[in-house]
mmCIF file of C-alpha atoms in Angstrom:
data_model
loop_
_atom_site.group_PDB
_atom_site.id
_atom_site.type_symbol
_atom_site.label_atom_id
_atom_site.label_comp_id
_atom_site.label_asym_id
_atom_site.label_seq_id
_atom_site.Cartn_x
_atom_site.Cartn_y
_atom_site.Cartn_z
ATOM 1 C CA MET W 1 14.499 25.111 -17.925
ATOM 2 C CA PRO W 2 12.897 22.561 -15.577
ATOM 3 C CA SER W 3 14.507 22.141 -12.173
ATOM 4 C CA PRO W 4 14.021 20.044 -9.028
ATOM 5 C CA GLN W 5 13.000 23.223 -7.208
ATOM 6 C CA HIS W 6 10.119 23.739 -9.607
ATOM 7 C CA GLY W 7 9.036 20.136 -9.122
ATOM 8 C CA GLY W 8 8.999 20.716 -5.371
ATOM 9 C CA LEU W 9 6.940 23.868 -5.872
ATOM 10 C CA LEU W 10 4.345 21.923 -7.872
ATOM 11 C CA LEU W 11 4.105 19.360 -5.077
ATOM 12 C CA ALA W 12 3.708 22.105 -2.463
ATOM 13 C CA LEU W 13 0.955 23.791 -4.499
ATOM 14 C CA GLY W 14 -0.797 20.444 -4.822
ATOM 15 C CA LEU W 15 -0.687 19.854 -1.085
ATOM 16 C CA GLN W 16 -2.336 23.271 -0.659
ATOM 17 C CA LYS W 17 -4.940 22.258 -3.310
ATOM 18 C CA HIS W 18 -3.939 25.061 -5.683
ATOM 19 C CA LEU W 19 -3.052 22.877 -8.684
ATOM 20 C CA THR W 20 -6.717 22.398 -9.559
ATOM 21 C CA VAL W 21 -6.581 25.680 -11.502
ATOM 22 C CA LEU W 22 -4.155 24.211 -14.053
ATOM 23 C CA ALA W 23 -5.614 23.522 -17.485
ATOM 24 C CA MET W 24 -4.943 20.184 -19.180
ATOM 25 C CA THR W 25 -2.781 21.982 -21.733
ATOM 26 C CA ASP W 26 -0.526 23.226 -18.918
ATOM 27 C CA ILE W 27 -0.324 19.740 -17.424
ATOM 28 C CA TYR W 28 0.534 18.301 -20.833
ATOM 29 C CA GLU W 29 3.369 20.793 -21.281
ATOM 30 C CA TYR W 30 4.824 19.858 -17.910
ATOM 31 C CA LEU W 31 4.646 16.131 -18.634
ATOM 32 C CA THR W 32 6.230 16.421 -22.083
ATOM 33 C CA LEU W 33 9.338 18.010 -20.590
ATOM 34 C CA GLY W 34 10.579 14.547 -19.639
ATOM 35 C CA HIS W 35 12.049 15.887 -16.384
ATOM 36 C CA ASP W 36 11.633 13.368 -13.560
ATOM 37 C CA PRO W 37 11.433 15.777 -10.563
ATOM 38 C CA THR W 38 8.867 17.921 -12.390
ATOM 39 C CA THR W 39 6.824 14.868 -13.415
ATOM 40 C CA VAL W 40 6.908 13.424 -9.893
ATOM 41 C CA GLY W 41 5.930 16.752 -8.321
ATOM 42 C CA LEU W 42 3.053 17.223 -10.761
ATOM 43 C CA LEU W 43 1.667 13.680 -10.425
ATOM 44 C CA LEU W 44 1.756 13.712 -6.626
ATOM 45 C CA GLY W 45 0.560 17.318 -6.458
ATOM 46 C CA MET W 46 -2.468 16.694 -8.679
ATOM 47 C CA ALA W 47 -3.336 13.542 -6.733
ATOM 48 C CA ALA W 48 -3.024 15.372 -3.407
ATOM 49 C CA ALA W 49 -5.166 18.244 -4.693
ATOM 50 C CA LYS W 50 -7.917 15.734 -5.553
ATOM 51 C CA LEU W 51 -7.454 13.642 -2.388
ATOM 52 C CA GLY W 52 -10.149 10.985 -2.016
ATOM 53 C CA THR W 53 -12.260 12.255 -4.947
ATOM 54 C CA ALA W 54 -11.473 9.505 -7.506
ATOM 55 C CA ASP W 55 -11.405 12.219 -10.181
ATOM 56 C CA ALA W 56 -11.556 10.534 -13.604
ATOM 57 C CA THR W 57 -9.276 13.027 -15.378
ATOM 58 C CA VAL W 58 -6.468 12.776 -12.838
ATOM 59 C CA SER W 59 -6.933 9.008 -12.698
ATOM 60 C CA LYS W 60 -6.345 8.719 -16.447
ATOM 61 C CA MET W 61 -3.226 10.861 -16.173
ATOM 62 C CA LEU W 62 -1.807 8.643 -13.410
ATOM 63 C CA CYS W 63 -2.712 5.385 -15.164
ATOM 64 C CA LEU W 64 -0.871 6.476 -18.308
ATOM 65 C CA HIS W 65 2.334 6.436 -16.243
ATOM 66 C CA ILE W 66 1.807 2.867 -14.993
ATOM 67 C CA PRO W 67 2.645 0.406 -17.805
ATOM 68 C CA ALA W 68 1.040 -2.482 -15.909
ATOM 69 C CA LEU W 69 -2.362 -0.796 -16.390
ATOM 70 C CA LEU W 70 -1.913 -0.435 -20.137
ATOM 71 C CA PRO W 71 -2.666 -3.115 -22.744
ATOM 72 C CA GLN W 72 -0.092 -4.261 -25.256
ATOM 73 C CA PRO W 73 1.667 -2.748 -27.118
ATOM 74 C CA PHE W 74 1.317 0.436 -25.043
ATOM 75 C CA ALA W 75 2.713 -1.349 -21.980
ATOM 76 C CA GLU W 76 6.135 -1.211 -23.650
ATOM 77 C CA MET W 77 6.280 2.584 -23.455
ATOM 78 C CA GLU W 78 9.352 4.004 -21.757
ATOM 79 C CA VAL W 79 8.276 5.435 -18.409
ATOM 80 C CA SER W 80 10.926 6.235 -15.809
ATOM 81 C CA ALA W 81 10.935 4.258 -12.566
ATOM 82 C CA ALA W 82 10.482 7.476 -10.561
ATOM 83 C CA ALA W 83 7.384 8.447 -12.559
ATOM 84 C CA GLN W 84 5.884 4.958 -12.175
ATOM 85 C CA THR W 85 6.443 5.007 -8.412
ATOM 86 C CA ALA W 86 4.974 8.511 -8.079
ATOM 87 C CA ALA W 87 1.933 7.531 -10.149
ATOM 88 C CA MET W 88 1.430 4.463 -7.980
ATOM 89 C CA ALA W 89 1.498 6.578 -4.808
ATOM 90 C CA GLY W 90 -0.781 9.111 -6.505
ATOM 91 C CA ILE W 91 -3.389 6.400 -7.119
ATOM 92 C CA GLY W 92 -3.477 5.830 -3.362
ATOM 93 C CA LEU W 93 -4.013 9.534 -2.666
ATOM 94 C CA LEU W 94 -6.641 9.979 -5.372
ATOM 95 C CA TYR W 95 -8.704 6.970 -4.230
ATOM 96 C CA CYS W 96 -7.954 7.372 -0.509
ATOM 97 C CA GLY W 97 -10.686 5.843 1.635
ATOM 98 C CA THR W 98 -12.907 4.875 -1.313
ATOM 99 C CA ALA W 99 -12.361 1.079 -1.186
ATOM 100 C CA HIS W 100 -12.277 1.172 -4.996
ATOM 101 C CA ARG W 101 -12.519 -2.438 -6.150
ATOM 102 C CA LEU W 102 -10.619 -2.174 -9.448
ATOM 103 C CA MET W 103 -7.656 -0.278 -8.032
ATOM 104 C CA ALA W 104 -7.467 -2.418 -4.885
ATOM 105 C CA GLU W 105 -7.322 -5.580 -6.976
ATOM 106 C CA PHE W 106 -4.667 -4.114 -9.248
ATOM 107 C CA LEU W 107 -2.451 -2.892 -6.404
ATOM 108 C CA LEU W 108 -2.717 -6.185 -4.545
ATOM 109 C CA GLY W 109 -1.496 -7.945 -7.650
ATOM 110 C CA GLU W 110 1.380 -5.501 -8.141
ATOM 111 C CA ILE W 111 2.703 -6.137 -4.623
ATOM 112 C CA LEU W 112 3.111 -9.825 -5.397
ATOM 113 C CA ARG W 113 3.932 -9.523 -9.090
ATOM 114 C CA ARG W 114 7.171 -11.092 -10.253
ATOM 115 C CA ALA W 115 9.714 -9.258 -12.351
ATOM 116 C CA ARG W 116 8.739 -9.271 -16.018
ATOM 117 C CA GLY W 117 10.959 -7.878 -18.715
ATOM 118 C CA ASP W 118 14.307 -6.312 -17.935
ATOM 119 C CA ARG W 119 13.026 -3.186 -16.213
ATOM 120 C CA THR W 120 13.979 -3.964 -12.658
ATOM 121 C CA ARG W 121 15.266 -0.570 -11.523
ATOM 122 C CA ASP W 122 13.790 0.685 -8.234
ATOM 123 C CA ARG W 123 11.575 -2.385 -8.015
ATOM 124 C CA GLU W 124 11.525 -2.192 -4.221
ATOM 125 C CA ALA W 125 10.316 1.437 -4.286
ATOM 126 C CA TYR W 126 7.580 0.548 -6.788
ATOM 127 C CA THR W 127 6.327 -2.331 -4.641
ATOM 128 C CA LEU W 128 6.436 -0.194 -1.488
ATOM 129 C CA ALA W 129 4.408 2.524 -3.232
ATOM 130 C CA ALA W 130 1.878 -0.136 -4.294
ATOM 131 C CA GLY W 131 1.538 -1.254 -0.665
ATOM 132 C CA LEU W 132 1.051 2.285 0.612
ATOM 133 C CA ALA W 133 -1.495 2.991 -2.119
ATOM 134 C CA LEU W 134 -3.464 -0.159 -1.302
ATOM 135 C CA GLY W 135 -3.459 0.783 2.385
ATOM 136 C CA MET W 136 -4.718 4.298 1.613
ATOM 137 C CA ILE W 137 -7.504 3.068 -0.673
ATOM 138 C CA THR W 138 -8.796 0.674 1.996
ATOM 139 C CA LEU W 139 -7.848 2.951 4.891
ATOM 140 C CA GLY W 140 -9.321 1.637 8.145
ATOM 141 C CA LYS W 141 -11.932 -0.489 6.373
ATOM 142 C CA GLY W 142 -10.537 -3.900 7.261
ATOM 143 C CA ALA W 143 -13.118 -4.537 9.971
ATOM 144 C CA SER W 144 -16.061 -2.585 8.540
ATOM 145 C CA HIS W 145 -18.898 -3.404 6.146
ATOM 146 C CA CYS W 146 -17.556 -0.783 3.715
ATOM 147 C CA ALA W 147 -15.073 -3.381 2.447
ATOM 148 C CA ASP W 148 -17.617 -6.152 1.954
ATOM 149 C CA GLY W 149 -17.199 -5.806 -1.796
ATOM 150 C CA LEU W 150 -13.518 -6.661 -1.424
ATOM 151 C CA SER W 151 -13.969 -9.789 0.684
ATOM 152 C CA ASP W 152 -13.379 -12.178 -2.199
ATOM 153 C CA LEU W 153 -9.958 -10.605 -2.787
ATOM 154 C CA ARG W 154 -8.839 -11.988 0.604
ATOM 155 C CA ILE W 155 -6.659 -8.947 1.189
ATOM 156 C CA PRO W 156 -5.439 -9.866 4.723
ATOM 157 C CA GLN W 157 -4.519 -13.415 3.716
ATOM 158 C CA ARG W 158 -2.636 -12.376 0.592
ATOM 159 C CA LEU W 159 -0.815 -9.567 2.348
ATOM 160 C CA HIS W 160 0.209 -11.996 5.077
ATOM 161 C CA ARG W 161 1.606 -14.323 2.439
ATOM 162 C CA ALA W 162 3.535 -11.406 0.934
ATOM 163 C CA LEU W 163 5.151 -10.488 4.260
ATOM 164 C CA ALA W 164 5.717 -14.007 5.600
ATOM 165 C CA GLY W 165 6.815 -15.662 2.355
ATOM 166 C CA GLY W 166 6.291 -19.206 1.158
ATOM 167 C CA CYS W 167 5.377 -20.898 -2.092
ATOM 168 C CA GLU W 168 3.297 -18.977 -4.559
ATOM 169 C CA HIS W 169 0.473 -21.416 -5.197
ATOM 170 C CA GLU W 170 -1.922 -19.085 -6.933
ATOM 171 C CA LYS W 171 -1.776 -16.408 -9.585
ATOM 172 C CA VAL W 172 -1.596 -12.819 -8.467
ATOM 173 C CA GLY W 173 -2.313 -9.658 -10.364
ATOM 174 C CA GLU W 174 -5.358 -10.989 -12.238
ATOM 175 C CA LEU W 175 -6.185 -7.579 -13.672
ATOM 176 C CA SER W 176 -2.732 -6.928 -15.128
ATOM 177 C CA SER W 177 -2.576 -10.547 -16.309
ATOM 178 C CA LEU W 178 -5.838 -10.129 -18.229
ATOM 179 C CA LEU W 179 -4.533 -6.975 -19.850
ATOM 180 C CA SER W 180 -1.281 -8.672 -20.834
ATOM 181 C CA VAL W 181 -2.967 -11.836 -22.112
ATOM 182 C CA ALA W 182 -5.357 -9.799 -24.252
ATOM 183 C CA GLY W 183 -2.470 -7.889 -25.743
ATOM 184 C CA GLU W 184 -0.458 -11.033 -26.370
ATOM 185 C CA ALA W 185 -3.421 -12.681 -28.120
ATOM 186 C CA CYS W 186 -3.732 -9.733 -30.486
ATOM 187 C CA ASN W 187 -0.033 -9.352 -31.159
ATOM 188 C CA LYS W 188 0.927 -13.045 -31.070
ATOM 189 C CA ILE W 189 3.592 -12.385 -28.417
ATOM 190 C CA PRO W 190 4.552 -15.565 -26.524
ATOM 191 C CA TYR W 191 4.336 -15.290 -22.752
ATOM 192 C CA ASP W 192 7.919 -16.382 -22.223
ATOM 193 C CA LYS W 193 9.171 -13.424 -24.253
ATOM 194 C CA VAL W 194 8.368 -11.041 -21.407
ATOM 195 C CA GLN W 195 10.207 -12.971 -18.719
ATOM 196 C CA CYS W 196 13.025 -11.213 -16.863
ATOM 197 C CA SER W 197 16.517 -12.181 -18.000
ATOM 198 C CA ARG W 198 18.263 -10.440 -15.085
ATOM 199 C CA ILE W 199 16.496 -11.959 -12.082
ATOM 200 C CA ARG W 200 15.637 -15.597 -11.663
ATOM 201 C CA GLU W 201 13.007 -16.076 -8.996
ATOM 202 C CA GLY W 202 12.011 -19.513 -7.814
ATOM 203 C CA GLU W 203 8.595 -20.611 -6.714
ATOM 204 C CA HIS W 204 8.974 -18.819 -3.367
ATOM 205 C CA ILE W 205 7.927 -15.220 -2.788
ATOM 206 C CA ASN W 206 10.796 -12.735 -2.521
ATOM 207 C CA THR W 207 9.906 -11.102 0.797
ATOM 208 C CA ASP W 208 12.829 -8.671 0.550
ATOM 209 C CA VAL W 209 10.770 -6.943 -2.136
ATOM 210 C CA THR W 210 7.183 -7.636 -1.078
ATOM 211 C CA ALA W 211 7.314 -7.465 2.736
ATOM 212 C CA PRO W 212 7.709 -3.689 3.375
ATOM 213 C CA GLY W 213 4.731 -2.727 1.243
ATOM 214 C CA ALA W 214 2.617 -5.622 2.517
ATOM 215 C CA ILE W 215 3.282 -4.736 6.177
ATOM 216 C CA LEU W 216 2.298 -1.091 5.732
ATOM 217 C CA ALA W 217 -0.723 -2.012 3.614
ATOM 218 C CA LEU W 218 -1.967 -4.408 6.306
ATOM 219 C CA GLY W 219 -1.478 -1.776 9.011
ATOM 220 C CA LEU W 220 -3.363 0.915 7.089
ATOM 221 C CA HIS W 221 -6.091 -1.536 6.055
ATOM 222 C CA PHE W 222 -6.882 -2.205 9.731
ATOM 223 C CA LEU W 223 -6.028 1.299 11.004
ATOM 224 C CA LYS W 224 -7.556 1.974 14.461
ATOM 225 C CA THR W 225 -9.729 -1.137 14.273
ATOM 226 C CA ASN W 226 -8.105 -2.791 17.330
ATOM 227 C CA SER W 227 -8.319 -6.107 15.491
ATOM 228 C CA THR W 228 -6.292 -8.678 17.412
ATOM 229 C CA SER W 229 -6.514 -11.168 14.555
ATOM 230 C CA ALA W 230 -4.941 -8.682 12.151
ATOM 231 C CA ALA W 231 -2.256 -7.740 14.687
ATOM 232 C CA ALA W 232 -1.448 -11.435 15.139
ATOM 233 C CA ARG W 233 -0.299 -11.542 11.513
ATOM 234 C CA LEU W 234 2.434 -9.059 12.437
ATOM 235 C CA LEU W 235 3.891 -10.827 15.461
ATOM 236 C CA LEU W 236 7.642 -10.441 15.925
ATOM 237 C CA PRO W 237 9.962 -13.486 15.835
ATOM 238 C CA ASP W 238 10.250 -15.068 19.273
ATOM 239 C CA THR W 239 13.178 -17.447 18.788
ATOM 240 C CA HIS W 240 16.775 -16.919 17.732
ATOM 241 C CA VAL W 241 16.205 -19.006 14.607
ATOM 242 C CA LEU W 242 13.246 -16.884 13.520
ATOM 243 C CA LEU W 243 15.117 -13.729 14.458
ATOM 244 C CA ASP W 244 17.637 -14.491 11.716
ATOM 245 C CA THR W 245 14.884 -14.798 9.105
ATOM 246 C CA VAL W 246 13.337 -11.329 9.537
ATOM 247 C CA ARG W 247 15.356 -8.236 8.698
ATOM 248 C CA PRO W 248 15.625 -5.657 11.519
ATOM 249 C CA ASP W 249 14.020 -2.913 9.439
ATOM 250 C CA LEU W 250 11.033 -5.170 8.768
ATOM 251 C CA GLN W 251 10.671 -5.698 12.505
ATOM 252 C CA LEU W 252 10.478 -1.910 12.885
ATOM 253 C CA LEU W 253 7.693 -1.777 10.292
ATOM 254 C CA ARG W 254 5.842 -4.630 12.011
ATOM 255 C CA VAL W 255 5.865 -2.742 15.321
ATOM 256 C CA VAL W 256 4.537 0.413 13.641
ATOM 257 C CA ALA W 257 1.820 -1.509 11.779
ATOM 258 C CA ARG W 258 0.716 -3.461 14.878
ATOM 259 C CA SER W 259 0.592 -0.259 16.904
ATOM 260 C CA ILE W 260 -1.634 1.640 14.477
ATOM 261 C CA ILE W 261 -3.955 -1.373 14.332
ATOM 262 C CA LEU W 262 -4.165 -1.681 18.144
ATOM 263 C CA TRP W 263 -4.494 2.093 18.433
ATOM 264 C CA ASP W 264 -6.349 2.193 21.743
ATOM 265 C CA THR W 265 -3.727 0.059 23.487
ATOM 266 C CA MET W 266 -0.839 2.466 22.856
ATOM 267 C CA ARG W 267 0.596 4.310 25.833
ATOM 268 C CA PRO W 268 3.198 7.126 25.778
ATOM 269 C CA SER W 269 5.543 5.375 28.184
ATOM 270 C CA ILE W 270 8.864 3.588 28.237
ATOM 271 C CA ALA W 271 7.182 0.522 29.704
ATOM 272 C CA TRP W 272 4.854 0.235 26.701
ATOM 273 C CA VAL W 273 7.729 0.532 24.236
ATOM 274 C CA GLU W 274 9.716 -2.132 26.091
ATOM 275 C CA SER W 275 6.664 -4.399 26.094
ATOM 276 C CA GLN W 276 6.957 -4.587 22.303
ATOM 277 C CA LEU W 277 10.241 -6.492 22.630
ATOM 278 C CA PRO W 278 9.893 -10.247 22.109
ATOM 279 C CA HIS W 279 10.752 -12.346 25.129
ATOM 280 C CA VAL W 280 13.860 -13.766 23.472
ATOM 281 C CA VAL W 281 15.262 -10.265 22.869
ATOM 282 C CA ALA W 282 14.290 -8.749 26.206
ATOM 283 C CA LEU W 283 15.456 -11.728 28.289
ATOM 284 C CA HIS W 284 18.915 -12.190 26.812
ATOM 285 C CA LEU W 285 19.789 -8.523 26.559
ATOM 286 C CA THR W 286 18.645 -7.844 30.111
ATOM 287 C CA SER W 287 20.918 -10.570 31.471
ATOM 288 C CA VAL W 288 23.927 -9.960 29.245
ATOM 289 C CA TYR W 289 24.055 -6.176 29.299
ATOM 290 C CA LEU W 290 25.022 -6.256 32.974
ATOM 291 C CA ILE W 291 28.673 -7.362 33.156
ATOM 292 C CA THR W 292 31.148 -7.515 36.011
ATOM 293 C CA THR W 293 34.500 -5.789 35.689
ATOM 294 C CA SER W 294 37.838 -7.134 36.984
ATOM 295 C CA GLN W 295 37.353 -5.042 40.136
ATOM 296 C CA GLY W 296 34.076 -6.859 40.844
ATOM 297 C CA ILE W 297 31.887 -3.892 39.947
ATOM 298 C CA SER W 298 28.744 -4.524 37.925
ATOM 299 C CA ARG W 299 27.983 -2.064 35.182
ATOM 300 C CA ARG W 300 25.938 -1.782 31.983
ATOM 301 C CA ALA W 301 27.834 -2.890 28.883
ATOM 302 C CA SER W 302 27.517 -1.361 25.451
ATOM 303 C CA ALA W 303 26.400 -3.348 22.434
ATOM 304 C CA ASP W 304 29.968 -3.427 21.061
ATOM 305 C CA GLU W 305 31.241 -4.921 24.313
ATOM 306 C CA VAL W 306 28.535 -7.568 24.301
ATOM 307 C CA CYS W 307 29.390 -8.599 20.746
ATOM 308 C CA ALA W 308 33.117 -8.613 21.566
ATOM 309 C CA GLU W 309 32.667 -10.700 24.713
ATOM 310 C CA ALA W 310 30.473 -13.293 23.016
ATOM 311 C CA LYS W 311 32.164 -16.667 22.700
ATOM 312 C CA PRO W 312 32.998 -17.779 19.144
ATOM 313 C CA SER W 313 31.278 -21.118 19.787
ATOM 314 C CA SER W 314 28.057 -19.431 20.880
ATOM 315 C CA THR W 315 25.058 -20.144 18.663
ATOM 316 C CA ILE W 316 23.549 -16.746 19.463
ATOM 317 C CA ASP W 317 24.342 -13.857 17.133
ATOM 318 C CA TRP W 318 24.344 -10.941 19.564
ATOM 319 C CA GLU W 319 24.692 -8.397 16.776
ATOM 320 C CA THR W 320 21.399 -9.618 15.309
ATOM 321 C CA VAL W 321 19.740 -9.447 18.735
ATOM 322 C CA HIS W 322 21.016 -5.918 19.284
ATOM 323 C CA GLN W 323 19.862 -4.716 15.867
ATOM 324 C CA ALA W 324 16.434 -6.230 16.446
ATOM 325 C CA ARG W 325 16.173 -4.495 19.829
ATOM 326 C CA VAL W 326 17.160 -1.079 18.444
ATOM 327 C CA ASN W 327 14.752 -1.288 15.515
ATOM 328 C CA ILE W 328 11.842 -2.483 17.650
ATOM 329 C CA ILE W 329 12.369 0.354 20.122
ATOM 330 C CA ALA W 330 12.600 2.846 17.249
ATOM 331 C CA GLY W 331 9.335 1.514 15.836
ATOM 332 C CA GLY W 332 7.599 1.815 19.195
ATOM 333 C CA CYS W 333 8.796 5.391 19.669
ATOM 334 C CA PHE W 334 7.678 6.321 16.149
ATOM 335 C CA ALA W 335 4.229 4.836 16.741
ATOM 336 C CA CYS W 336 3.879 6.755 20.012
ATOM 337 C CA GLU W 337 4.805 9.971 18.246
ATOM 338 C CA GLN W 338 2.116 9.369 15.620
ATOM 339 C CA CYS W 339 -0.528 8.744 18.268
ATOM 340 C CA PHE W 340 0.409 11.327 20.892
ATOM 341 C CA GLY W 341 2.573 13.754 18.904
ATOM 342 C CA ASP W 342 -0.082 16.464 18.852
ATOM 343 C CA VAL W 343 -0.315 16.440 22.639
ATOM 344 C CA LEU W 344 2.317 18.021 24.857
ATOM 345 C CA CYS W 345 3.177 14.952 26.878
ATOM 346 C CA SER W 346 6.138 14.655 29.254
ATOM 347 C CA SER W 347 6.328 10.916 28.599
ATOM 348 C CA ILE W 348 6.844 11.531 24.889
ATOM 349 C CA VAL W 349 9.586 14.039 25.666
ATOM 350 C CA ARG W 350 11.382 11.442 27.818
ATOM 351 C CA LEU W 351 11.218 8.804 25.064
ATOM 352 C CA GLY W 352 13.689 10.729 22.882
ATOM 353 C CA PRO W 353 16.768 10.626 25.153
ATOM 354 C CA TRP W 354 15.847 7.113 26.351
ATOM 355 C CA SER W 355 15.664 5.674 22.812
ATOM 356 C CA ALA W 356 18.968 7.365 21.936
ATOM 357 C CA PHE W 357 20.582 5.782 25.019
ATOM 358 C CA CYS W 358 19.217 2.348 24.075
ATOM 359 C CA GLY W 359 20.823 2.610 20.647
ATOM 360 C CA HIS W 360 24.360 2.791 22.093
#
């Protein structure tokens, strides 16, 4: 009987590059079990075992689990959301660093693709996997001549639109659209028959779905390039009005993405992490967190006390400011760990207790 433990074992063997000994008959038997953990472990394990090789056999296996890559009527096959997400991430591993034009174009379209049909389960995970896969395929090639063949895709501009939002003026997902249109022409299926009946999206991009994947894709695309123009697309909100329009977790991702782009500017220090805070967050929290008690003694207030002491008529949402501060600091600490984690550094050791103190 298949089990999650066996799926985990397949993934572990793939990470150690041992799954390459499996015959296609063995792979077929695993996939026909219809067990999600086993399927996910096998897809990711095979992709990891063939990391960066663009192996045609593994690529076909992954593409069969992504309905958007299949023409009609095969695109209507029932594939679980977990298997689709794993296959999407597997594409990124298999084509890692290759700047593969076809896959990059497809993934860019999937990040911005609207919901079609009634299969909307785990849509956020699918879009996030598409963003990570796109970032891995174009890993660190944003400022090099290796990506010259992708220049007409305007990857930075379209990713910026996906993370910042706005009206969707142009079509996205040209590859999947061509596949769908060809299938509809053969089967006489009207376009409006595949529209989603559960989600009504207007003409504006739904950044709650597209932003996480777009942020990580942009960061990986310009990894270690020190491109200030790319980092400028990930600036944090600097006014209270803008602070309300960007979720705190997306601010964390922006800090991580900006840091891995400006790799050489990172420093394993508390001062560097605090420098990531926007002026509006650093200024107000520095002045408000010091309160005076009834005995005339100044002390540092907790976030709960600040929110409780805020006047009801105040236009500033201190809870939002506090959440932004905590997430930005967490993002800075995570980025430092990625850059300096393999070095025994006393500054990194001090960041742990300091970030925990800042969260209270």
